[in-house]
Amino acid sequence: MTPMTPADIARIDREHIWHPYSSMTAPLPSYQITHAEGVHLQLADGRTLIDGMSSWWSVLHGYNHPTLNQAVRDQLDRFAHVMFGGLTHEPAARLVQTLVDITPEPLKKVFLSDSGSVSVEVAMKMAVQYWQAKQKPAKHRFLSLRNGYHGDTFGAMSVCDPVTGMHHLFNQVLMQQLFAEAPTCRFDEPCRPEHIADFRKLIENHAGELAAVILEPIVQGTGGMRFYSPQYLRQVRALCDQHDVLLIADEIATAFGRTGKLFACEWAGIAPDILCLGKTLTGGYLTLAATLCTEDVSDTICRGEAGVFMHGPTFMANPLACTVANTSIELLISNDWQSQIGRIEAGLRAGLAPARGKPYVADVRVLGAIGVVELNAPVDMATITPAFVAAGIWVRPFGKLVYIMPPYIISDAELATLCSAMLGVLDQCIGGG
Ligand SMILES: *Cc1c(COP(=O)(O)O)cnc(C)c1O
């Protein structure tokens, strides 16, 4: 194969490639990556950027990690993939044993799939089959939180924030779910009765038709970058128990240390009935997701009419992905990740503090290895993206939210540079500085 020139790639990208949430008639240019190493992305023009996004939460140990690379190579020489119907293998067994060991106690059964959205579909189907098997078919709807994000397939989309998810475009095909006001009690605040009143009213009034509550524990990611009180989550768990509604925790973004706990549910000391993992599972190497459930959920489903759980992706439990997940989790746990996250949290607090009080800044918040600068108005992506790149950093805002969650291996100096460059760009593009 003859190599393509950067100009060839740019032309094909512009003419044929549909990027996430993008226009094909007025596309913004994409930056070509030729290499990535540690916390750095290298562009085709030779510049390198400090990565503030961890490729959408997923990269934990940095790019091109020798141990992760070797693990994939070793498995590649054994076999890349086999079907999972009737066959099994060590990479899957090792991963599932680890997940059962490190997640909250009652989660015992694991369904592997290929992306976060699919793991959410799987969780929702588990909840529906559960109530079918209990002869309560009316319990088939879901209650979620405004500002939530759970993925882009129809089921997952139906429980995303209805406004940012533009549900009105899909009215005719989307399942109609219930939405409680997003929690307003911040992470370090108590959850008072008024904070949970809307949620309480909805679950009380609709328990007879609710299969499950689905939420992102503690950190609402893409839909708002909001951190809420562990007491709120504890009360949600209690209300679900009281009203006989399952609880699905979507930890696709928060798992594996990002919030300062291995799983965000641990902040509240609760266990969900069903847990979704994705993004962070392979340390950003390959696409893989997992849906974990309790024995009560699995036993009930398997006593139902179908006798089985009705799902089975072709690339279920891909051995390359399971292997790199095993190696990534091993690296994480052997690396004193708590100190790593604590160090990043301190660096983000110090690095983002100068944004406080700027006239265009509405809020600055940090939890674990997540830093958010919320602005008063949405950014203009067409001007701010090139400015970030010119400043040597990769940051991709969403509306009013300018946020970073760097790979855990970022050094103190790189983190300080990332924060100061980001605030410099905001000053220049928005503050008129
Ligand atoms: C990204 C994300 C998803 C969807 O995962 P995909 O792999 O993009 O399908 C679901 N839930 C949360 C919380 C996410 O952050």
Coordinates of C-alpha atoms and ligand atoms in Angstrom, one line a residue:
M1 CA 0.0 0.0 0.0
T2 CA 1.3 3.4 -0.9
P3 CA 1.1 5.8 2.1
M4 CA -1.4 8.6 1.9
T5 CA -0.3 12.2 2.2
P6 CA -1.9 14.4 4.9
A7 CA -3.7 16.2 2.0
D8 CA -5.2 13.0 0.8
I9 CA -6.4 12.1 4.3
A10 CA -7.9 15.6 4.8
R11 CA -9.8 15.4 1.5
I12 CA -11.3 12.0 2.2
D13 CA -12.1 13.1 5.7
R14 CA -13.9 16.2 4.5
E15 CA -15.7 14.5 1.6
H16 CA -16.7 11.1 3.1
I17 CA -16.2 10.6 6.8
W18 CA -19.0 11.4 9.1
H19 CA -17.5 12.3 12.6
P20 CA -19.5 12.2 15.9
Y21 CA -22.3 14.7 16.1
S22 CA -21.1 16.5 13.0
S23 CA -22.3 18.0 9.7
M24 CA -21.3 16.6 6.4
T25 CA -22.3 19.8 4.5
A26 CA -20.3 22.2 6.8
P27 CA -17.7 20.0 8.4
L28 CA -15.1 21.5 10.8
P29 CA -11.6 20.3 10.0
S30 CA -10.2 17.3 11.9
Y31 CA -6.7 17.1 13.2
Q32 CA -4.6 14.1 11.9
I33 CA -2.9 12.0 14.6
T34 CA 0.2 10.1 13.5
H35 CA 1.4 8.9 16.9
A36 CA 0.4 9.0 20.5
E37 CA 2.6 8.4 23.5
G38 CA 2.0 8.8 27.2
V39 CA -0.1 12.0 27.6
H40 CA 0.9 13.4 24.1
L41 CA -1.0 13.3 20.8
Q42 CA 1.3 14.0 17.8
L43 CA -0.2 15.8 14.8
A44 CA 0.7 15.2 11.2
D45 CA 2.3 18.6 11.0
G46 CA 4.7 17.6 13.8
R47 CA 3.1 19.5 16.7
T48 CA 2.4 17.6 19.9
L49 CA -0.6 18.3 22.2
I50 CA -1.1 17.4 25.9
D51 CA -4.3 15.3 26.0
G52 CA -6.9 16.7 28.3
M53 CA -9.7 14.4 27.2
S54 CA -8.4 10.8 27.7
S55 CA -10.1 10.1 24.4
W56 CA -13.5 10.6 26.0
W57 CA -12.7 9.3 29.5
S58 CA -11.2 6.0 28.4
V59 CA -7.4 6.3 28.5
L60 CA -6.1 5.7 32.0
H61 CA -2.4 4.8 31.7
G62 CA -1.6 6.9 28.6
Y63 CA -1.1 6.0 24.9
N64 CA 1.2 3.4 23.5
H65 CA 1.8 1.8 26.9
P66 CA 4.5 -0.9 26.5
T67 CA 2.7 -3.4 28.9
L68 CA -0.7 -2.9 27.3
N69 CA 0.8 -3.2 23.8
Q70 CA 2.6 -6.4 24.7
A71 CA -0.5 -7.9 26.2
V72 CA -2.4 -7.3 23.0
R73 CA 0.4 -8.7 20.9
D74 CA 0.6 -11.9 23.0
Q75 CA -3.1 -12.6 22.7
L76 CA -3.0 -11.7 19.0
D77 CA -0.5 -14.6 18.5
R78 CA -2.9 -17.0 20.3
F79 CA -6.2 -15.9 18.6
A80 CA -7.9 -12.6 17.9
H81 CA -11.5 -13.6 18.2
V82 CA -13.8 -16.5 18.5
M83 CA -17.6 -16.5 18.9
F84 CA -18.9 -16.7 22.5
G85 CA -21.9 -18.9 21.9
G86 CA -20.8 -22.3 23.3
L87 CA -17.1 -21.3 23.5
T88 CA -15.1 -19.5 26.3
H89 CA -11.6 -18.5 27.0
E90 CA -9.1 -17.4 29.7
P91 CA -9.1 -13.6 28.9
A92 CA -12.9 -13.5 29.5
A93 CA -12.8 -15.7 32.6
R94 CA -10.0 -13.7 34.1
L95 CA -11.8 -10.4 33.4
V96 CA -15.1 -11.5 34.8
Q97 CA -13.5 -12.9 38.0
T98 CA -11.8 -9.6 38.5
L99 CA -15.0 -7.6 37.9
V100 CA -16.9 -9.7 40.3
D101 CA -14.1 -9.3 42.9
I102 CA -13.7 -5.5 42.7
T103 CA -17.3 -4.3 42.2
P104 CA -19.9 -4.1 45.0
E105 CA -20.6 -7.5 46.6
P106 CA -24.0 -8.5 45.3
L107 CA -23.0 -8.1 41.6
K108 CA -22.1 -11.7 40.5
K109 CA -23.1 -12.2 36.9
V110 CA -21.5 -10.5 34.0
F111 CA -22.7 -10.0 30.4
L112 CA -19.9 -8.7 28.1
S113 CA -20.6 -6.6 25.0
D114 CA -18.9 -4.3 22.7
S115 CA -19.8 -0.7 23.5
G116 CA -21.2 1.5 26.3
S117 CA -24.5 2.1 24.6
V118 CA -25.0 -1.7 24.1
S119 CA -24.2 -2.3 27.8
V120 CA -27.0 0.1 28.6
E121 CA -29.4 -1.6 26.2
V122 CA -28.5 -4.9 27.9
A123 CA -29.1 -3.4 31.3
M124 CA -32.5 -2.1 30.2
K125 CA -33.5 -5.4 28.6
M126 CA -32.4 -7.2 31.8
A127 CA -34.8 -5.0 33.8
V128 CA -37.7 -5.6 31.4
Q129 CA -37.2 -9.4 31.4
Y130 CA -36.9 -9.3 35.2
W131 CA -40.4 -7.9 35.6
Q132 CA -41.8 -10.0 32.8
A133 CA -40.6 -13.1 34.7
K134 CA -42.2 -11.8 37.9
Q135 CA -45.5 -11.5 36.0
K136 CA -45.5 -7.7 36.3
P137 CA -45.2 -6.7 32.6
A138 CA -46.6 -3.2 33.4
K139 CA -43.2 -2.5 34.9
H140 CA -41.4 -1.7 31.7
R141 CA -40.6 2.0 31.9
F142 CA -37.5 3.8 33.2
L143 CA -36.9 6.8 35.4
S144 CA -33.8 8.8 34.9
L145 CA -32.3 12.2 35.7
R146 CA -32.3 15.3 33.6
N147 CA -28.8 16.2 32.3
G148 CA -28.0 12.4 32.1
Y149 CA -26.2 10.7 29.3
H150 CA -26.4 7.0 28.6
G151 CA -25.5 6.5 25.0
D152 CA -26.8 6.9 21.4
T153 CA -28.8 3.8 20.6
F154 CA -32.6 4.1 20.9
G155 CA -33.0 2.5 24.3
A156 CA -30.0 4.4 25.8
M157 CA -31.1 7.6 24.0
S158 CA -34.6 7.4 25.5
V159 CA -33.1 7.8 29.0
C160 CA -30.7 10.6 28.1
D161 CA -31.6 14.2 28.8
P162 CA -34.6 14.9 26.6
V163 CA -33.5 18.5 25.7
T164 CA -29.8 18.0 24.9
G165 CA -30.7 14.6 23.3
M166 CA -33.2 16.4 21.1
H167 CA -35.9 13.8 21.8
H168 CA -38.5 15.8 19.8
L169 CA -36.8 14.8 16.6
F170 CA -37.4 11.1 17.4
N171 CA -40.7 11.4 19.2
Q172 CA -42.4 8.8 17.0
V173 CA -39.8 6.1 17.7
L174 CA -38.4 6.8 21.2
M175 CA -39.8 5.0 24.2
Q176 CA -41.4 7.6 26.5
Q177 CA -39.5 7.6 29.9
L178 CA -39.8 9.6 33.1
F179 CA -37.3 12.3 34.0
A180 CA -36.6 13.7 37.5
E181 CA -35.0 17.1 38.0
A182 CA -31.2 16.8 38.0
P183 CA -29.8 16.7 41.6
T184 CA -29.1 20.3 42.8
C185 CA -27.2 19.2 46.0
R186 CA -23.6 19.5 45.1
F187 CA -21.0 16.8 45.9
D188 CA -20.0 18.2 49.3
E189 CA -23.5 19.3 50.4
P190 CA -26.2 17.3 52.3
C191 CA -29.2 16.1 50.4
R192 CA -32.2 17.7 51.9
P193 CA -35.8 16.7 51.3
E194 CA -36.4 19.4 48.7
H195 CA -33.4 18.1 46.7
I196 CA -35.0 14.7 46.1
A197 CA -38.6 15.8 46.2
D198 CA -39.2 15.6 42.4
F199 CA -37.5 12.1 42.2
R200 CA -39.5 10.9 45.2
K201 CA -42.8 12.1 43.7
L202 CA -42.1 10.4 40.3
I203 CA -41.1 7.0 41.8
E204 CA -44.0 7.1 44.3
N205 CA -46.5 7.9 41.5
H206 CA -45.2 5.5 38.9
A207 CA -43.7 2.6 40.8
G208 CA -46.3 0.3 39.2
E209 CA -45.0 1.0 35.7
L210 CA -41.3 1.4 36.5
A211 CA -38.8 -1.4 35.7
A212 CA -35.8 0.5 36.9
V213 CA -34.1 3.8 37.7
I214 CA -31.0 4.5 35.6
L215 CA -28.5 7.1 36.5
E216 CA -24.8 8.0 36.4
P217 CA -23.7 7.8 40.1
I218 CA -22.1 11.0 41.6
V219 CA -20.9 12.5 38.3
Q220 CA -23.3 13.3 35.5
G221 CA -20.8 13.3 32.6
T222 CA -21.5 14.4 29.0
G223 CA -25.0 15.7 29.8
G224 CA -23.8 18.4 32.2
M225 CA -20.5 17.6 34.0
R226 CA -22.3 17.9 37.4
F227 CA -21.2 16.3 40.7
Y228 CA -23.9 15.6 43.2
S229 CA -24.2 14.5 46.8
P230 CA -23.6 10.9 47.7
Q231 CA -26.5 11.3 50.1
Y232 CA -28.8 11.8 47.1
L233 CA -27.6 8.5 45.6
R234 CA -28.2 6.8 49.0
Q235 CA -31.7 8.1 49.1
V236 CA -32.3 6.9 45.5
R237 CA -31.2 3.4 46.5
A238 CA -33.6 3.4 49.5
L239 CA -36.5 4.7 47.4
C240 CA -35.9 2.0 44.8
D241 CA -36.0 -0.7 47.5
Q242 CA -39.1 0.8 49.1
H243 CA -41.0 0.9 45.8
D244 CA -39.7 -2.3 44.2
V245 CA -37.8 -0.7 41.4
L246 CA -34.4 -1.9 40.2
L247 CA -31.4 0.5 40.2
I248 CA -29.1 0.6 37.2
A249 CA -25.8 2.5 37.8
D250 CA -24.1 3.6 34.6
E251 CA -20.4 3.8 35.5
I252 CA -19.2 3.8 31.9
A253 CA -17.4 7.1 32.5
T254 CA -16.8 7.1 36.3
A255 CA -15.4 3.6 36.9
F256 CA -11.8 2.7 37.6
G257 CA -10.9 5.6 39.9
R258 CA -11.8 8.7 37.9
T259 CA -13.9 10.2 40.7
G260 CA -11.5 9.2 43.5
K261 CA -13.2 5.9 44.3
L262 CA -12.7 2.8 42.2
F263 CA -16.4 2.9 41.5
A264 CA -18.4 6.1 42.0
C265 CA -21.2 4.1 43.8
E266 CA -18.6 3.6 46.7
W267 CA -19.0 7.3 47.6
A268 CA -22.5 6.4 48.8
G269 CA -21.7 2.9 50.0
I270 CA -24.5 1.5 47.8
A271 CA -24.7 -1.3 45.3
P272 CA -26.9 -1.2 42.2
D273 CA -28.9 -4.2 40.9
I274 CA -27.3 -3.7 37.5
L275 CA -24.0 -2.0 36.7
C276 CA -22.7 -0.8 33.3
L277 CA -19.0 -0.5 32.5
G278 CA -17.4 0.6 29.2
K279 CA -15.1 3.4 28.2
T280 CA -12.6 3.0 31.0
L281 CA -12.7 -0.8 31.0
T282 CA -9.8 -1.4 28.5
G283 CA -7.8 1.7 29.5
G284 CA -8.8 3.2 26.1
Y285 CA -7.3 0.5 23.9
L286 CA -10.2 -1.5 22.4
T287 CA -14.0 -1.3 22.5
L288 CA -15.5 -3.4 25.3
A289 CA -18.3 -3.1 27.8
A290 CA -19.8 -5.1 30.6
T291 CA -23.2 -5.3 32.3
L292 CA -23.1 -6.8 35.8
C293 CA -26.1 -7.9 37.7
T294 CA -27.1 -9.6 41.0
E295 CA -28.1 -13.2 41.3
D296 CA -31.6 -12.1 42.0
V297 CA -31.8 -10.4 38.6
S298 CA -30.2 -13.3 36.7
D299 CA -32.1 -16.1 38.5
T300 CA -35.4 -14.3 38.0
I301 CA -34.8 -13.7 34.3
C302 CA -33.8 -17.3 33.7
R303 CA -37.0 -18.6 35.5
G304 CA -39.1 -16.5 33.0
E305 CA -40.8 -17.4 29.8
A306 CA -37.7 -17.3 27.6
G307 CA -35.5 -19.1 30.1
V308 CA -32.5 -17.2 28.8
F309 CA -31.4 -13.6 28.5
M310 CA -32.3 -12.4 25.0
H311 CA -29.0 -10.8 23.8
G312 CA -25.8 -12.0 22.1
P313 CA -23.4 -9.7 20.2
T314 CA -21.2 -11.1 17.6
F315 CA -18.0 -9.6 19.1
M316 CA -19.0 -10.5 22.7
A317 CA -16.0 -11.0 25.0
N318 CA -13.5 -10.2 22.2
P319 CA -10.3 -11.8 23.6
L320 CA -8.0 -8.9 22.5
A321 CA -10.2 -6.5 24.4
C322 CA -10.6 -8.7 27.4
T323 CA -6.8 -9.2 27.6
V324 CA -6.1 -5.5 27.5
A325 CA -8.8 -4.9 30.1
N326 CA -7.2 -7.4 32.4
T327 CA -3.8 -5.8 31.9
S328 CA -5.2 -2.3 32.4
I329 CA -7.0 -3.2 35.6
E330 CA -3.8 -5.0 36.9
L331 CA -1.7 -1.9 36.1
L332 CA -4.3 0.4 37.8
I333 CA -4.5 -1.6 41.0
S334 CA -0.7 -2.2 41.3
N335 CA 0.0 1.5 40.7
D336 CA -1.4 3.2 43.9
W337 CA -4.1 4.9 41.8
Q338 CA -5.5 6.6 44.9
S339 CA -2.4 8.8 45.2
Q340 CA -2.4 9.4 41.4
I341 CA -5.9 10.7 41.5
G342 CA -5.3 12.7 44.7
R343 CA -2.3 14.3 43.1
I344 CA -4.3 15.2 39.9
E345 CA -7.2 16.5 42.0
A346 CA -4.9 18.9 43.8
G347 CA -3.3 19.9 40.5
L348 CA -6.7 20.6 38.9
R349 CA -7.8 22.6 41.9
A350 CA -4.7 24.8 41.8
G351 CA -4.6 25.0 38.1
L352 CA -8.2 26.0 37.5
A353 CA -8.6 28.3 40.5
P354 CA -7.6 31.4 38.5
A355 CA -10.8 30.9 36.4
R356 CA -12.9 31.7 39.4
G357 CA -14.4 35.1 39.4
K358 CA -13.8 35.8 35.7
P359 CA -16.9 37.5 34.3
Y360 CA -17.5 34.8 31.7
V361 CA -17.1 31.9 34.1
A362 CA -20.2 30.6 35.9
D363 CA -18.6 27.8 38.0
V364 CA -15.4 25.9 38.5
R365 CA -15.5 22.4 40.0
V366 CA -13.2 19.5 40.5
L367 CA -13.7 16.0 41.6
G368 CA -11.0 13.3 41.4
A369 CA -9.3 13.5 38.0
I370 CA -12.1 15.6 36.5
G371 CA -11.9 19.4 36.2
V372 CA -14.8 21.6 34.8
V373 CA -15.0 25.3 33.9
E374 CA -18.6 26.1 33.2
L375 CA -19.1 29.3 31.2
N376 CA -22.0 31.7 31.0
A377 CA -22.4 31.0 27.2
P378 CA -21.6 28.2 24.8
V379 CA -18.2 28.3 23.2
D380 CA -17.7 28.7 19.4
M381 CA -16.0 25.4 18.4
A382 CA -14.8 26.7 15.1
T383 CA -12.6 29.3 16.8
I384 CA -11.8 27.7 20.2
T385 CA -10.5 24.4 18.8
P386 CA -7.7 25.8 16.7
A387 CA -6.8 28.1 19.7
F388 CA -6.4 25.1 22.0
V389 CA -4.3 23.3 19.4
A390 CA -2.2 26.4 18.9
A391 CA -1.7 26.4 22.7
G392 CA -0.5 22.8 22.6
I393 CA -3.4 21.1 24.3
W394 CA -6.3 18.9 23.3
V395 CA -9.6 20.0 24.9
R396 CA -13.0 19.5 23.4
P397 CA -15.7 21.6 25.1
F398 CA -19.4 20.8 25.0
G399 CA -21.6 23.9 24.9
K400 CA -20.9 25.9 28.0
L401 CA -18.7 23.2 29.5
V402 CA -15.0 23.3 29.2
Y403 CA -13.7 20.2 31.0
I404 CA -10.6 18.0 31.3
M405 CA -10.0 14.5 32.6
P406 CA -6.4 13.7 31.7
P407 CA -4.8 10.3 31.6
Y408 CA -3.7 9.3 35.2
I409 CA 0.0 9.3 34.2
I410 CA 0.0 13.0 33.5
S411 CA 2.9 14.7 35.4
D412 CA 2.4 17.7 37.7
A413 CA 4.2 19.9 35.2
E414 CA 2.1 18.7 32.3
L415 CA -1.1 19.2 34.3
A416 CA -0.1 22.7 35.2
T417 CA 0.7 23.5 31.6
L418 CA -2.7 21.9 30.5
C419 CA -4.6 24.1 33.0
S420 CA -2.8 27.3 32.4
A421 CA -2.9 26.9 28.6
M422 CA -6.7 26.1 28.7
L423 CA -7.4 29.2 30.9
G424 CA -5.2 31.3 28.6
V425 CA -7.3 30.3 25.6
L426 CA -10.5 31.0 27.4
D427 CA -9.2 34.5 28.3
Q428 CA -8.2 35.1 24.7
C429 CA -11.3 33.7 22.9
I430 CA -14.0 34.7 25.4
G431 CA -12.6 37.2 27.9
G432 CA -11.2 39.3 25.0
G433 CA -7.8 39.2 26.8
Ligands
LIG1 C1 -20.0 7.3 26.7 C2 -21.1 6.9 27.6 C3 -22.0 5.9 27.2 C4 -22.0 5.3 25.8 O1 -20.9 4.6 25.5 P1 -20.5 4.3 24.0 O2 -19.3 3.4 24.1 O3 -20.2 5.6 23.4 O4 -21.6 3.7 23.3 C5 -23.0 5.6 28.1 N1 -23.1 6.1 29.4 C6 -22.1 7.0 29.8 C7 -22.2 7.5 31.2 C8 -21.1 7.4 28.9 O5 -20.2 8.3 29.4

